Amino acid sequence: MLPTISQIVGAILNIILDPIFIFGWFGIPRLGVTGAAIATVIGQIVSFLILLIFFIRNDSVLKIDLKLFKFDWNIIKQIYAVGIPSALMISIYSILT
């Protein structure tokens, strides 16, 4: 239920912020499509933060302990080894079409 609520909060925030950033209301400069993108990013970040705070503060099936968080550079290298060529292929295809 919480994921649904966090997504609804983010969507409502996006709906509120879209016209503000697109049309430049309340003293904010008119940003057009860039404003829509900024509003969407803000809504998604708020949704993420709601869930992150819940999982850090409450007992749940998924427990996030930031003290145990560390980067495993070998895993990161493996992810990049697969991700970068894939992203390049998709980008090249998008450029060519």
mmCIF file of C-alpha atoms in Angstrom:
data_model
loop_
_atom_site.group_PDB
_atom_site.id
_atom_site.type_symbol
_atom_site.label_atom_id
_atom_site.label_comp_id
_atom_site.label_asym_id
_atom_site.label_seq_id
_atom_site.Cartn_x
_atom_site.Cartn_y
_atom_site.Cartn_z
ATOM 1 C CA MET A 1 0.000 0.000 0.000
ATOM 2 C CA LEU A 2 2.842 2.400 0.805
ATOM 3 C CA PRO A 3 4.378 2.199 -2.694
ATOM 4 C CA THR A 4 1.009 3.184 -4.145
ATOM 5 C CA ILE A 5 0.680 6.101 -1.740
ATOM 6 C CA SER A 6 4.205 7.326 -2.456
ATOM 7 C CA GLN A 7 3.577 7.174 -6.223
ATOM 8 C CA ILE A 8 0.271 9.034 -5.825
ATOM 9 C CA VAL A 9 1.987 11.751 -3.770
ATOM 10 C CA GLY A 10 4.693 12.068 -6.434
ATOM 11 C CA ALA A 11 2.118 12.196 -9.243
ATOM 12 C CA ILE A 12 0.027 14.859 -7.487
ATOM 13 C CA LEU A 13 3.165 16.896 -6.825
ATOM 14 C CA ASN A 14 4.071 16.547 -10.507
ATOM 15 C CA ILE A 15 0.583 17.710 -11.547
ATOM 16 C CA ILE A 16 0.902 20.757 -9.282
ATOM 17 C CA LEU A 17 4.455 21.636 -10.326
ATOM 18 C CA ASP A 18 4.000 21.107 -14.085
ATOM 19 C CA PRO A 19 2.091 24.327 -14.859
ATOM 20 C CA ILE A 20 4.208 26.292 -12.379
ATOM 21 C CA PHE A 21 7.446 25.376 -14.147
ATOM 22 C CA ILE A 22 6.067 25.218 -17.693
ATOM 23 C CA PHE A 23 4.262 28.573 -17.696
ATOM 24 C CA GLY A 24 6.425 30.368 -15.135
ATOM 25 C CA TRP A 25 3.933 31.053 -12.372
ATOM 26 C CA PHE A 26 4.743 32.480 -8.912
ATOM 27 C CA GLY A 27 7.921 34.220 -10.035
ATOM 28 C CA ILE A 28 9.542 31.111 -11.492
ATOM 29 C CA PRO A 29 10.885 31.642 -15.016
ATOM 30 C CA ARG A 30 8.972 30.082 -17.914
ATOM 31 C CA LEU A 31 10.779 26.796 -18.682
ATOM 32 C CA GLY A 32 8.499 24.964 -21.118
ATOM 33 C CA VAL A 33 9.371 21.308 -21.664
ATOM 34 C CA THR A 34 12.400 21.645 -19.387
ATOM 35 C CA GLY A 35 10.030 22.715 -16.613
ATOM 36 C CA ALA A 36 7.909 19.611 -17.156
ATOM 37 C CA ALA A 37 11.029 17.474 -16.852
ATOM 38 C CA ILE A 38 12.088 19.246 -13.652
ATOM 39 C CA ALA A 39 8.614 18.765 -12.149
ATOM 40 C CA THR A 40 8.703 15.061 -13.022
ATOM 41 C CA VAL A 41 12.135 14.598 -11.459
ATOM 42 C CA ILE A 42 11.037 16.381 -8.282
ATOM 43 C CA GLY A 43 7.925 14.173 -8.047
ATOM 44 C CA GLN A 44 9.978 11.001 -8.502
ATOM 45 C CA ILE A 45 12.553 12.098 -5.923
ATOM 46 C CA VAL A 46 9.807 12.815 -3.384
ATOM 47 C CA SER A 47 8.286 9.359 -4.014
ATOM 48 C CA PHE A 48 11.695 7.762 -3.536
ATOM 49 C CA LEU A 49 12.376 9.701 -0.329
ATOM 50 C CA ILE A 50 9.021 8.685 1.171
ATOM 51 C CA LEU A 51 9.878 5.014 0.654
ATOM 52 C CA LEU A 52 13.497 5.408 1.747
ATOM 53 C CA ILE A 53 12.504 7.108 5.003
ATOM 54 C CA PHE A 54 9.914 4.406 5.660
ATOM 55 C CA PHE A 55 12.396 1.584 5.141
ATOM 56 C CA ILE A 56 15.099 3.240 7.245
ATOM 57 C CA ARG A 57 12.857 4.164 10.186
ATOM 58 C CA ASN A 58 10.377 1.290 10.397
ATOM 59 C CA ASP A 59 10.586 -2.436 10.815
ATOM 60 C CA SER A 60 9.577 -3.981 7.546
ATOM 61 C CA VAL A 61 10.370 -7.007 5.449
ATOM 62 C CA LEU A 62 13.048 -4.958 3.707
ATOM 63 C CA LYS A 63 15.381 -3.351 6.219
ATOM 64 C CA ILE A 64 17.855 -0.794 4.924
ATOM 65 C CA ASP A 65 20.806 -0.114 7.212
ATOM 66 C CA LEU A 66 22.935 2.679 5.820
ATOM 67 C CA LYS A 67 25.819 1.792 8.156
ATOM 68 C CA LEU A 68 26.309 -1.468 6.264
ATOM 69 C CA PHE A 69 26.182 0.173 2.841
ATOM 70 C CA LYS A 70 29.441 0.043 0.897
ATOM 71 C CA PHE A 71 30.447 0.028 -2.733
ATOM 72 C CA ASP A 72 31.657 -3.245 -4.190
ATOM 73 C CA TRP A 73 33.799 -1.983 -7.046
ATOM 74 C CA ASN A 74 33.966 -5.415 -8.707
ATOM 75 C CA ILE A 75 30.184 -5.521 -9.030
ATOM 76 C CA ILE A 76 30.109 -1.921 -10.267
ATOM 77 C CA LYS A 77 32.686 -2.783 -12.956
ATOM 78 C CA GLN A 78 30.562 -5.766 -14.054
ATOM 79 C CA ILE A 79 27.459 -3.583 -14.292
ATOM 80 C CA TYR A 80 29.300 -0.972 -16.356
ATOM 81 C CA ALA A 81 30.828 -3.665 -18.572
ATOM 82 C CA VAL A 82 27.310 -4.701 -19.595
ATOM 83 C CA GLY A 83 25.547 -1.343 -19.304
ATOM 84 C CA ILE A 84 27.850 0.977 -21.230
ATOM 85 C CA PRO A 85 27.966 -1.058 -24.472
ATOM 86 C CA SER A 86 24.208 -1.579 -24.268
ATOM 87 C CA ALA A 87 23.590 2.144 -23.749
ATOM 88 C CA LEU A 88 25.885 2.970 -26.669
ATOM 89 C CA MET A 89 24.051 0.563 -28.971
ATOM 90 C CA ILE A 90 20.687 2.058 -28.030
ATOM 91 C CA SER A 91 22.066 5.588 -28.482
ATOM 92 C CA ILE A 92 23.534 4.801 -31.888
ATOM 93 C CA TYR A 93 20.252 3.258 -33.024
ATOM 94 C CA SER A 94 18.368 6.357 -31.837
ATOM 95 C CA ILE A 95 20.759 8.667 -33.660
ATOM 96 C CA LEU A 96 20.556 6.708 -36.914
ATOM 97 C CA THR A 97 16.758 6.591 -37.071
#
